[in-house]
Coordinates of C-alpha atoms in Angstrom, one line a residue:
Chain A
M132 CA 64.1 35.5 208.0
W133 CA 68.3 35.7 207.0
Q134 CA 67.6 32.6 205.3
N135 CA 65.3 34.0 202.9
I136 CA 67.7 36.7 201.9
W137 CA 70.3 34.7 201.7
L138 CA 68.7 32.6 199.8
I139 CA 67.5 34.9 197.5
V140 CA 70.8 36.9 196.6
S141 CA 73.6 33.7 196.7
K142 CA 71.6 32.7 194.3
P143 CA 74.1 31.9 191.6
D144 CA 72.9 34.5 189.1
N145 CA 72.0 36.8 191.4
I146 CA 75.5 37.0 192.3
P147 CA 75.8 39.6 189.5
I148 CA 72.9 41.8 190.6
V149 CA 74.2 42.2 193.8
L150 CA 77.9 43.1 192.4
M151 CA 76.2 45.4 189.8
M152 CA 74.4 47.0 193.1
I153 CA 77.7 47.4 195.0
L154 CA 79.1 48.9 192.3
V155 CA 77.1 51.2 190.8
A156 CA 76.2 52.9 193.7
F157 CA 80.2 52.8 194.1
Y158 CA 80.6 54.6 191.0
T159 CA 78.2 56.9 191.0
T160 CA 79.5 58.0 194.6
V161 CA 83.0 58.3 193.4
A162 CA 81.2 60.7 190.2
L163 CA 79.0 62.9 192.0
R164 CA 82.0 63.6 194.7
L165 CA 84.9 64.0 192.0
G166 CA 82.3 66.5 190.0
I167 CA 81.2 68.2 193.6
K168 CA 84.6 68.9 195.0
N169 CA 85.7 69.6 191.0
D170 CA 83.5 72.4 191.0
R171 CA 84.8 74.2 194.1
L172 CA 88.0 73.8 193.0
R173 CA 86.8 76.1 190.1
R174 CA 84.5 78.0 192.2
Q175 CA 88.1 79.3 194.2
A176 CA 90.4 79.7 191.5
A177 CA 87.3 81.6 190.1
S178 CA 87.6 83.8 193.3
N179 CA 91.8 84.1 192.9
R180 CA 91.7 85.2 189.3
A181 CA 89.6 87.9 190.4
S182 CA 91.3 89.0 193.4
S183 CA 94.5 89.2 191.6
E184 CA 93.4 90.8 188.4
F185 CA 92.0 93.6 190.9
Q186 CA 94.8 93.4 193.0
Q187 CA 96.9 93.2 189.7
G188 CA 95.0 95.0 187.0
T189 CA 96.3 92.1 184.4
A190 CA 93.8 88.7 184.1
L191 CA 96.4 85.8 184.8
Q192 CA 97.3 83.5 182.5
E193 CA 96.1 80.6 183.6
S194 CA 93.4 79.0 182.6
N195 CA 90.5 78.3 184.5
G196 CA 90.0 75.0 183.1
A197 CA 92.9 74.0 184.0
A198 CA 91.0 73.4 187.7
T199 CA 89.1 70.8 186.6
V200 CA 90.9 68.0 186.3
D201 CA 93.8 68.7 189.5
I202 CA 91.6 67.0 191.7
F203 CA 93.5 64.6 190.4
Y204 CA 97.1 65.4 190.4
T205 CA 99.1 65.2 193.7
P206 CA 101.4 68.4 193.6
E207 CA 104.2 67.2 192.3
E208 CA 102.4 66.4 188.7
M209 CA 100.8 70.0 189.1
K210 CA 104.4 71.0 187.7
L211 CA 105.0 67.9 185.4
P212 CA 103.8 68.9 181.4
K213 CA 99.8 67.9 181.2
R214 CA 100.8 65.1 177.6
V215 CA 102.3 61.2 179.0
H216 CA 103.8 58.6 177.0
T217 CA 101.4 56.5 176.2
F218 CA 104.1 53.4 176.8
P219 CA 104.6 53.1 179.9
F220 CA 102.0 55.0 181.6
L221 CA 98.7 54.6 180.2
V222 CA 100.0 50.7 179.2
K223 CA 100.7 49.9 182.7
V224 CA 97.1 51.0 183.9
E225 CA 95.8 49.0 181.6
F226 CA 98.0 46.0 181.9
L227 CA 96.8 46.5 185.5
A228 CA 93.8 47.2 185.5
A229 CA 93.2 44.0 183.4
L230 CA 95.6 41.4 185.4
V231 CA 92.7 42.1 188.1
V232 CA 89.4 41.9 186.3
I233 CA 91.2 37.8 185.0
V234 CA 92.5 36.8 188.7
F235 CA 88.9 38.6 189.9
L236 CA 86.7 35.9 187.5
M237 CA 89.4 32.8 187.1
F238 CA 88.1 33.3 191.5
W239 CA 85.1 33.8 190.5
S240 CA 84.4 31.0 188.1
I241 CA 86.8 28.4 190.2
F242 CA 84.6 28.9 193.1
L243 CA 80.6 29.9 191.2
D244 CA 78.8 27.8 189.5
A245 CA 77.3 29.1 186.6
P246 CA 73.6 28.0 187.2
L247 CA 72.2 25.4 185.0
E248 CA 68.9 23.8 185.7
E249 CA 66.2 20.6 184.6
P250 CA 66.1 20.8 181.1
A251 CA 63.8 22.5 178.4
N252 CA 60.7 21.8 179.6
P253 CA 57.6 23.7 177.5
N254 CA 54.7 22.3 179.4
F255 CA 55.9 23.3 183.0
T256 CA 55.8 26.7 183.2
P257 CA 58.2 27.9 186.3
N258 CA 56.4 30.5 188.7
P259 CA 57.8 33.1 188.7
S260 CA 58.7 33.3 184.6
K261 CA 62.2 35.8 184.8
A262 CA 63.2 37.7 181.9
P263 CA 67.4 37.8 182.5
W264 CA 67.9 40.0 185.1
Y265 CA 69.3 43.0 183.2
F266 CA 65.3 43.3 181.4
L267 CA 63.7 42.9 184.5
G268 CA 63.2 46.4 184.9
L269 CA 61.1 45.8 182.0
Q270 CA 59.3 42.7 183.1
E271 CA 59.0 44.9 186.4
L272 CA 57.4 47.5 184.0
L273 CA 54.5 45.4 182.5
V274 CA 52.6 45.3 186.0
Y275 CA 52.0 48.6 185.4
F276 CA 51.9 49.0 180.7
D277 CA 50.5 46.9 179.0
P278 CA 53.3 44.8 177.1
W279 CA 53.5 47.0 174.1
I280 CA 54.4 49.8 176.1
A281 CA 57.2 48.2 178.4
G282 CA 57.9 45.6 176.2
V283 CA 58.9 47.9 172.6
V284 CA 57.7 50.6 173.1
L285 CA 59.7 52.2 175.8
P286 CA 63.5 49.5 175.0
T287 CA 63.1 52.0 171.5
L288 CA 62.4 55.0 173.2
I289 CA 65.3 54.7 175.7
I290 CA 67.4 53.4 172.8
I291 CA 66.5 56.4 170.4
G292 CA 66.6 58.6 174.1
L293 CA 69.6 57.9 174.7
M294 CA 71.0 58.5 171.3
A295 CA 69.4 61.6 170.8
I296 CA 71.4 63.4 173.9
P297 CA 74.1 64.8 172.6
Y298 CA 72.1 66.6 170.2
L299 CA 69.7 67.7 172.3
D300 CA 72.4 69.1 174.2
S301 CA 71.8 73.2 174.8
Q302 CA 74.9 73.9 176.8
P303 CA 77.8 71.6 174.8
H304 CA 81.0 74.3 176.0
K305 CA 79.8 73.2 179.8
G306 CA 81.2 70.3 181.3
N307 CA 83.2 68.6 178.5
G308 CA 85.2 66.3 179.7
Y309 CA 85.4 66.7 183.0
Y310 CA 83.6 66.5 186.3
T311 CA 80.9 68.9 187.0
F312 CA 77.5 68.4 189.3
A313 CA 77.3 72.2 189.4
E314 CA 77.6 73.3 185.6
R315 CA 75.2 70.3 184.9
R316 CA 72.5 69.5 187.0
F317 CA 69.3 69.4 185.8
A318 CA 71.4 66.9 183.0
I319 CA 72.8 64.2 185.9
L320 CA 69.9 64.4 188.0
A321 CA 68.2 63.9 185.0
F322 CA 70.0 60.8 184.0
L323 CA 70.9 59.8 186.8
F324 CA 67.0 59.2 188.0
G325 CA 66.3 57.4 184.5
F326 CA 69.5 55.0 185.2
I327 CA 69.1 54.9 188.6
G328 CA 65.9 55.1 189.6
L329 CA 64.2 54.1 186.8
W330 CA 66.8 51.0 185.0
V331 CA 68.6 50.0 188.4
V332 CA 66.3 50.1 190.8
M333 CA 63.0 48.1 189.3
V334 CA 66.5 45.2 188.1
V335 CA 66.5 45.0 191.8
I336 CA 63.1 45.4 192.4
G337 CA 62.2 42.5 189.5
T338 CA 64.9 39.7 190.9
F339 CA 64.3 40.5 194.8
M340 CA 60.7 41.2 195.2
R341 CA 59.0 39.7 193.0
G342 CA 57.5 36.3 193.5
P343 CA 54.8 33.9 192.6
G344 CA 52.5 35.1 190.0
W345 CA 54.7 38.3 190.3
M346 CA 53.1 39.1 193.6
W347 CA 55.9 41.5 195.8
F348 CA 57.3 39.3 198.7
W349 CA 60.8 40.9 200.6
P350 CA 63.5 39.1 200.5
W351 CA 63.1 37.7 204.0
E352 CA 59.8 37.0 203.4
R353 CA 58.8 33.1 202.1
W354 CA 57.5 33.1 198.8
D355 CA 53.6 32.1 198.9
P356 CA 52.7 30.5 195.8
H357 CA 48.9 30.4 197.1
R358 CA 48.6 34.1 198.2
V359 CA 46.1 35.8 196.8
V360 CA 45.8 40.0 196.2
S361 CA 42.3 40.9 195.5
E362 CA 42.3 44.2 194.5
T363 CA 40.3 46.1 192.4
N364 CA 41.7 48.6 189.5
V365 CA 40.2 51.1 187.5
D366 CA 40.6 53.0 184.3
L367 CA 40.6 56.2 184.1
N368 CA 37.4 57.5 182.8
Q369 CA 35.3 54.5 185.8
F370 CA 37.1 56.4 188.4
L371 CA 35.9 60.0 187.3
A372 CA 32.8 58.4 187.2
N373 CA 32.6 57.1 190.7
I374 CA 33.8 60.5 192.5
T375 CA 31.7 62.9 189.9
G376 CA 28.1 60.2 189.3
I377 CA 27.9 61.3 186.5
K378 CA 27.1 57.2 184.3
A379 CA 28.1 58.6 181.1
L380 CA 31.7 58.5 181.8
A381 CA 32.0 55.0 182.5
T382 CA 31.2 54.5 178.9
P383 CA 34.0 52.9 176.4
T384 CA 33.4 55.8 174.1
A385 CA 33.7 58.2 177.0
S386 CA 36.9 56.2 177.9
M387 CA 38.0 57.3 174.2
I388 CA 37.7 61.0 174.5
I389 CA 38.6 61.3 178.1
G390 CA 42.0 59.1 177.5
F391 CA 42.9 60.9 175.0
L392 CA 42.3 64.3 176.8
A393 CA 44.9 63.1 179.0
I394 CA 46.9 62.7 177.2
T395 CA 46.9 65.4 175.3
L396 CA 46.4 67.8 178.4
Y397 CA 49.3 66.1 179.8
Y398 CA 52.0 67.0 177.6
A399 CA 50.4 70.0 176.3
L400 CA 51.1 71.2 180.1
T401 CA 53.4 69.7 181.1
L402 CA 55.3 70.7 177.3
G403 CA 53.9 74.0 177.7
G404 CA 54.0 74.6 181.2
T405 CA 58.9 74.1 180.1
Y406 CA 58.5 76.4 177.5
R407 CA 56.8 79.0 179.2
Y408 CA 59.5 78.1 182.1
A409 CA 62.4 78.3 179.4
V410 CA 61.1 82.0 178.2
K411 CA 60.6 83.7 181.7
K412 CA 64.3 82.1 182.8
Q413 CA 66.0 82.5 179.8
L414 CA 66.9 79.0 179.8
P415 CA 70.1 78.3 177.3
D416 CA 67.8 75.0 176.5
L417 CA 65.4 78.2 174.3
Q418 CA 68.5 78.0 171.9
L419 CA 68.2 74.7 170.5
G420 CA 64.8 75.9 168.3
L421 CA 61.1 75.0 169.1
V422 CA 61.9 71.6 167.5
R423 CA 64.4 70.4 169.8
F424 CA 63.6 72.0 173.5
M425 CA 60.4 70.3 171.9
I426 CA 61.8 66.8 171.1
K427 CA 64.2 67.0 174.6
Y428 CA 60.9 67.6 176.5
W429 CA 58.9 65.2 175.3
F430 CA 62.0 62.4 176.1
F431 CA 62.0 63.8 179.7
W432 CA 58.4 64.3 180.7
T433 CA 57.9 60.3 178.4
M434 CA 60.3 59.4 181.5
M435 CA 58.9 60.9 183.6
A436 CA 55.2 59.7 183.0
I437 CA 56.1 56.1 184.2
P438 CA 56.9 57.0 188.3
I439 CA 53.3 59.1 187.6
K440 CA 52.2 55.8 186.1
I441 CA 53.0 54.1 188.3
I442 CA 51.8 56.0 191.3
L443 CA 48.5 56.6 189.7
R444 CA 48.6 53.1 189.8
L445 CA 49.8 52.2 193.2
V446 CA 47.4 55.1 194.9
F447 CA 44.8 55.5 192.8
H448 CA 44.0 51.7 192.0
I449 CA 44.2 53.6 187.4
K450 CA 44.6 50.4 185.1
Y451 CA 44.1 52.7 182.0
I452 CA 44.9 56.0 181.5
W453 CA 43.7 55.7 178.0
V454 CA 41.7 52.8 176.4
T455 CA 40.4 52.3 172.9
P456 CA 39.6 48.9 171.0
W457 CA 42.6 48.7 169.6
F458 CA 45.4 49.4 172.3
N459 CA 45.3 50.9 175.9
V460 CA 47.4 53.0 177.7
Chain B
M55 CA 121.3 39.5 198.6
S56 CA 118.9 41.1 197.4
N57 CA 121.2 43.2 195.5
R58 CA 121.8 39.9 193.8
I59 CA 118.8 38.8 193.1
D60 CA 118.1 42.8 191.3
E61 CA 121.5 41.0 189.1
V62 CA 120.4 37.8 188.2
I63 CA 117.8 39.2 187.2
K64 CA 119.0 42.1 185.2
K65 CA 121.0 39.5 183.6
V66 CA 118.1 36.8 182.6
Q67 CA 116.5 40.1 180.9
K68 CA 119.2 41.1 179.0
E69 CA 119.6 37.5 177.7
I70 CA 116.4 37.5 176.6
T71 CA 115.9 40.9 175.2
E72 CA 119.2 41.1 173.4
S73 CA 118.5 36.9 171.7
D74 CA 117.4 36.3 168.0
I75 CA 113.7 35.1 168.6
Y76 CA 112.8 38.2 171.0
R77 CA 114.8 40.8 168.6
S78 CA 112.8 39.0 165.8
I79 CA 108.9 39.4 167.5
Y80 CA 109.7 43.0 168.4
R81 CA 110.8 45.5 166.5
I82 CA 111.4 47.8 169.5
P83 CA 115.4 48.0 170.3
P84 CA 116.4 47.3 174.0
G85 CA 116.4 50.2 176.1
D86 CA 114.0 52.6 177.8
T87 CA 114.6 56.1 176.1
P88 CA 111.9 58.4 174.8
R89 CA 112.8 56.6 171.1
T90 CA 111.8 53.3 172.3
R91 CA 108.4 54.8 174.2
L92 CA 107.5 56.0 171.0
L93 CA 108.1 53.0 169.2
W94 CA 106.0 49.7 172.0
I95 CA 102.6 52.5 170.3
L96 CA 103.7 52.4 166.7
D97 CA 106.1 49.7 166.2
T98 CA 103.3 46.9 167.6
V99 CA 100.2 46.3 166.2
Y100 CA 98.7 45.4 169.5
L101 CA 99.3 48.6 171.2
H102 CA 99.3 50.3 168.7
L103 CA 95.5 51.3 168.4
H104 CA 97.0 53.9 171.2
P105 CA 98.2 57.2 170.1
S106 CA 101.9 57.7 171.2
H107 CA 100.8 60.4 174.2
V108 CA 97.9 60.9 176.1
S109 CA 97.2 63.5 178.8
R110 CA 98.0 62.6 182.0
H111 CA 95.0 62.7 184.2
G112 CA 93.3 59.7 181.6
C113 CA 96.1 57.9 183.2
K114 CA 94.3 58.3 186.3
Y115 CA 92.3 55.2 186.9
F116 CA 89.5 57.5 188.8
F117 CA 88.8 59.5 185.6
T118 CA 87.5 57.1 183.4
W119 CA 87.2 53.7 185.4
G120 CA 89.2 52.1 182.8
M121 CA 86.0 50.4 182.1
G122 CA 85.7 50.4 177.8
G123 CA 89.2 48.8 178.3
I124 CA 87.5 46.8 180.4
S125 CA 84.2 45.9 178.9
F126 CA 87.0 45.8 175.8
L127 CA 88.8 42.6 178.0
V128 CA 86.1 40.8 178.7
F129 CA 84.2 40.5 175.1
L130 CA 87.6 38.8 174.7
I131 CA 87.6 36.4 177.0
L132 CA 83.7 36.4 176.2
T133 CA 85.4 35.7 172.4
F134 CA 88.2 32.7 173.8
T135 CA 86.0 30.7 175.8
G136 CA 83.1 31.1 173.2
V137 CA 85.3 29.5 170.6
L138 CA 86.1 27.0 172.6
L139 CA 82.5 26.1 174.3
M140 CA 82.0 25.7 170.5
F141 CA 84.2 22.6 170.3
Y142 CA 81.3 21.1 172.6
Y143 CA 77.9 22.3 171.6
H144 CA 75.5 21.5 169.5
P145 CA 72.4 24.2 168.8
D146 CA 69.3 21.1 168.3
T147 CA 67.6 20.3 171.1
A148 CA 68.3 16.8 171.4
N149 CA 71.9 17.5 172.5
A150 CA 72.1 21.1 174.0
Y151 CA 71.2 20.2 177.3
Q152 CA 73.6 17.2 177.2
D153 CA 76.2 19.3 176.2
M154 CA 76.1 21.1 179.9
K155 CA 76.1 18.2 181.3
Y156 CA 79.0 17.0 179.7
L157 CA 81.2 20.1 179.6
M158 CA 80.3 20.7 183.6
H159 CA 81.6 17.1 184.0
D160 CA 83.6 15.0 181.6
V161 CA 85.1 17.7 180.0
P162 CA 88.5 19.0 181.2
F163 CA 88.6 22.3 182.7
G164 CA 84.4 22.5 181.3
P165 CA 83.1 24.0 184.5
L166 CA 85.7 26.5 184.6
L167 CA 85.7 27.5 180.8
R168 CA 80.9 27.8 181.2
N169 CA 81.4 29.4 184.4
M170 CA 83.4 31.5 182.9
H171 CA 81.4 33.2 180.0
R172 CA 78.6 33.1 181.9
W173 CA 79.9 35.3 184.5
A174 CA 81.7 37.3 182.0
A175 CA 78.8 37.6 180.0
H176 CA 77.5 39.5 183.4
L177 CA 80.7 41.3 183.8
M178 CA 81.0 42.7 180.7
V179 CA 76.7 44.0 180.9
I180 CA 77.5 45.6 183.8
T181 CA 80.5 47.5 183.0
V182 CA 79.5 49.0 179.6
W183 CA 76.3 50.6 182.2
L184 CA 78.8 51.9 184.0
H185 CA 81.7 52.9 180.4
M186 CA 78.5 54.1 179.6
L187 CA 77.5 56.0 183.4
R188 CA 81.5 57.5 183.4
V189 CA 81.5 58.3 179.6
F190 CA 78.4 60.4 181.0
M191 CA 79.0 62.1 184.4
T192 CA 81.8 64.1 182.2
G193 CA 80.4 65.0 179.4
S194 CA 82.3 63.4 176.9
Y195 CA 78.9 62.9 174.3
K196 CA 79.9 66.3 174.0
P197 CA 80.9 68.2 170.2
P198 CA 83.1 66.2 168.7
R199 CA 81.9 63.0 170.0
Q200 CA 78.6 63.2 170.0
F201 CA 78.8 60.1 167.1
N202 CA 81.0 58.1 169.1
W203 CA 78.5 57.9 171.8
V204 CA 75.6 56.6 169.2
V205 CA 78.2 54.3 167.9
G206 CA 78.2 53.5 171.7
V207 CA 74.9 53.4 172.9
C208 CA 74.0 50.8 169.8
L209 CA 76.8 48.8 171.3
L210 CA 75.3 48.3 174.4
T211 CA 72.4 47.3 172.8
L212 CA 74.4 44.6 171.4
T213 CA 76.2 43.6 174.1
M214 CA 72.4 43.2 176.0
L215 CA 71.4 41.2 173.1
L216 CA 74.3 39.2 172.9
S217 CA 74.3 38.4 176.7
F218 CA 70.0 37.5 175.9
T219 CA 70.8 35.4 173.0
G220 CA 73.8 33.5 174.7
Y221 CA 70.5 32.4 177.7
L222 CA 68.5 30.4 175.6
L223 CA 71.1 28.4 174.2
P224 CA 72.2 25.9 177.8
W225 CA 68.4 24.5 176.8
D226 CA 67.3 24.9 180.7
Q227 CA 64.3 25.9 182.1
L228 CA 65.7 28.9 183.4
G229 CA 67.0 30.1 179.7
M230 CA 64.3 28.7 177.9
W231 CA 61.1 30.2 179.9
A232 CA 63.5 33.7 180.1
V233 CA 63.3 34.2 176.3
T234 CA 60.3 32.9 176.3
V235 CA 59.6 36.1 178.3
G236 CA 61.2 38.5 176.7
T237 CA 60.5 37.3 173.1
N238 CA 56.5 37.6 174.4
M239 CA 56.5 41.1 174.4
A240 CA 57.3 40.6 170.1
R241 CA 53.7 39.6 170.0
A242 CA 52.9 43.3 171.3
T243 CA 54.8 45.0 168.8
P244 CA 52.5 48.1 166.9
I245 CA 51.4 47.4 163.4
L246 CA 54.2 44.3 163.3
G247 CA 53.2 42.3 166.7
H248 CA 49.3 39.9 166.3
E249 CA 48.9 41.2 169.7
G250 CA 50.1 44.8 169.3
P251 CA 47.9 48.0 168.1
F252 CA 46.6 47.7 164.7
G253 CA 48.7 44.5 164.2
E254 CA 45.6 42.4 163.9
Q255 CA 43.9 44.6 161.8
L256 CA 47.3 44.3 159.5
G257 CA 46.6 40.3 159.4
M258 CA 49.3 39.9 161.8
T259 CA 48.9 36.3 163.0
A260 CA 51.6 34.5 166.0
Y261 CA 52.8 32.5 162.2
N262 CA 54.0 35.8 160.0
D263 CA 54.8 38.3 163.4
V264 CA 57.6 39.8 163.9
R265 CA 58.1 36.5 166.6
F266 CA 57.7 34.1 164.4
A267 CA 60.8 35.6 163.1
L268 CA 62.4 36.2 165.6
L269 CA 61.6 32.5 166.8
G270 CA 61.8 31.0 163.4
G271 CA 58.1 29.6 164.7
S272 CA 55.3 30.2 167.2
I273 CA 57.0 28.3 170.2
V274 CA 60.8 28.3 171.8
A275 CA 61.9 25.1 170.1
G276 CA 64.6 24.0 167.9
N277 CA 64.3 26.7 165.2
A278 CA 64.5 29.3 168.1
L279 CA 66.8 27.3 169.6
L280 CA 69.3 27.4 165.6
R281 CA 68.6 31.4 165.7
A282 CA 69.8 31.8 169.3
Y283 CA 72.8 30.3 168.0
I284 CA 73.2 31.4 165.5
W285 CA 73.1 35.3 165.8
H286 CA 75.3 34.9 169.5
C287 CA 78.0 33.4 167.8
I288 CA 78.6 34.7 164.3
A289 CA 75.6 38.0 163.7
L290 CA 75.9 39.9 166.4
P291 CA 80.2 39.1 167.1
L292 CA 80.4 40.8 163.9
L293 CA 78.3 43.5 164.3
V294 CA 80.3 44.5 167.5
G295 CA 83.1 43.8 165.7
I296 CA 82.5 46.4 163.1
L297 CA 81.0 48.4 165.9
L298 CA 83.8 48.0 167.6
M299 CA 86.8 49.0 165.9
V300 CA 84.2 52.2 164.4
H301 CA 84.1 53.0 168.4
F302 CA 88.2 52.7 168.5
W303 CA 88.3 55.0 166.0
R304 CA 86.0 57.5 166.5
V305 CA 87.4 57.2 170.3
R306 CA 91.6 58.2 168.0
K307 CA 89.5 60.9 166.2
D308 CA 88.3 62.7 168.2
G309 CA 91.3 63.9 169.6
G310 CA 91.4 60.6 172.6
I311 CA 90.5 60.4 176.7
S312 CA 88.3 63.4 177.3
G313 CA 89.3 65.9 179.0
P314 CA 88.8 69.9 179.5
K315 CA 90.1 72.0 176.9
L316 CA 93.3 73.6 178.0
E317 CA 93.8 76.6 177.0
G318 CA 98.0 77.1 175.1

């Protein structure tokens, strides 16, 4: 068992992924902890100010925002000017970081050889054939989506969606330039869900859990190229036909209509529901205007559709939601 | 004893920093005064990307994690090792793999060179992701930095494309099949791919679709290797270089390392 784990973890091209897992876990924890610490300080500062205003009858001159970087300062530093000479203060840190990285890379390169397999041979397809590790998340999604979605549409949406983030932000003044969690709960949770849950975790699954035939093998399992998994997946309309017993639902025409309705209904319900919720709670997102509001939550609910489709597939064995002669969703 | 050593060091330092050669290279007068500190930034070409002053918290490692700077450093390491590797590499199917073996066994420091390029490439993908994570977590994409975030997303994409095109160059099984898997996706591009939605209806075949354009053929072969090489060594680094200039310039213009608005 440990042999198998070691075998897969120590493969030269898998080392960066192990490093990535450690770094992502470490820095996510750092960011969240700093944010929570900051939130606590700001709450304290606010309550102190409120009580002193109550006592003195005047507002304190101190900025509430100052507490947001105070978490980085020792008590002595608090009294010092907030701006310093770049040389040597920043240059020193940069120089040290550069040294550490160069030394680290040197050692890594001396002790571990970059992988080099047999010469390229178009007549021999390795099983499994894996994309470079940073694209394995997308390859993993091929289990659940057709290539045009997993390989083309989703990456495009990820890039456009990331670019759109600053323009779909209804509270640009909140958490601008400091760590916080309380002020940006939804933004941070959504981003971390996408980045860690749907990108990093999928990369890790694609690297460590997928063996021959892209079948699931735990890292401690030996890869068995002859393993057969019999799994019957059905399309949504067939699934409905099976449940209700209405045979007409199983026809291709029914599939086109049901699939179209299902997807329209999904966006209508989620977007409509979000909008109603926002109106009820008077969320600041309403200030974006209807168009940007809808674009924002269209991206959000499209992201959420990925885990939903995964669950539909794994739990209900549904292959496609929508089957047409031209494409399948 | 340690006093003696200190004295010697100081003397050597003085000899160097007051020599004609040193003074001709660095325009900065000797000594450590507020003026020389400014001059080190303003009067040296490599450091002048910096502003003369920065916020105190910007110098704290755990505010920025240094990931943007580290990504740039790793990019420079990659450029340096990459240029050296180009001296030993022929981008054709007959020679590429032989060149790898030559590098790993005969070229002085060849393994170090290749390993460093490979590991630095992986490291850069990781540090760019972490840089994005940090910028998001500190809300540094918010006004006035919205556009620089967009430039950053382009750089993130280009970083992965650089790494992807480099994957093919050793011309081994690992690279060839990874790139085959990757570019097979292009077949399924809606409208532009011959297996994608509406591709066939619009006259796309394996010989004129977007995948053909990427590979210079219908399979991963010699033309694909040459195209990957040109993208990897010339086109993408140029694009990255241009966007890096915009990125750094905007960091300065948008107010340097982000931080909360301080009153007064």
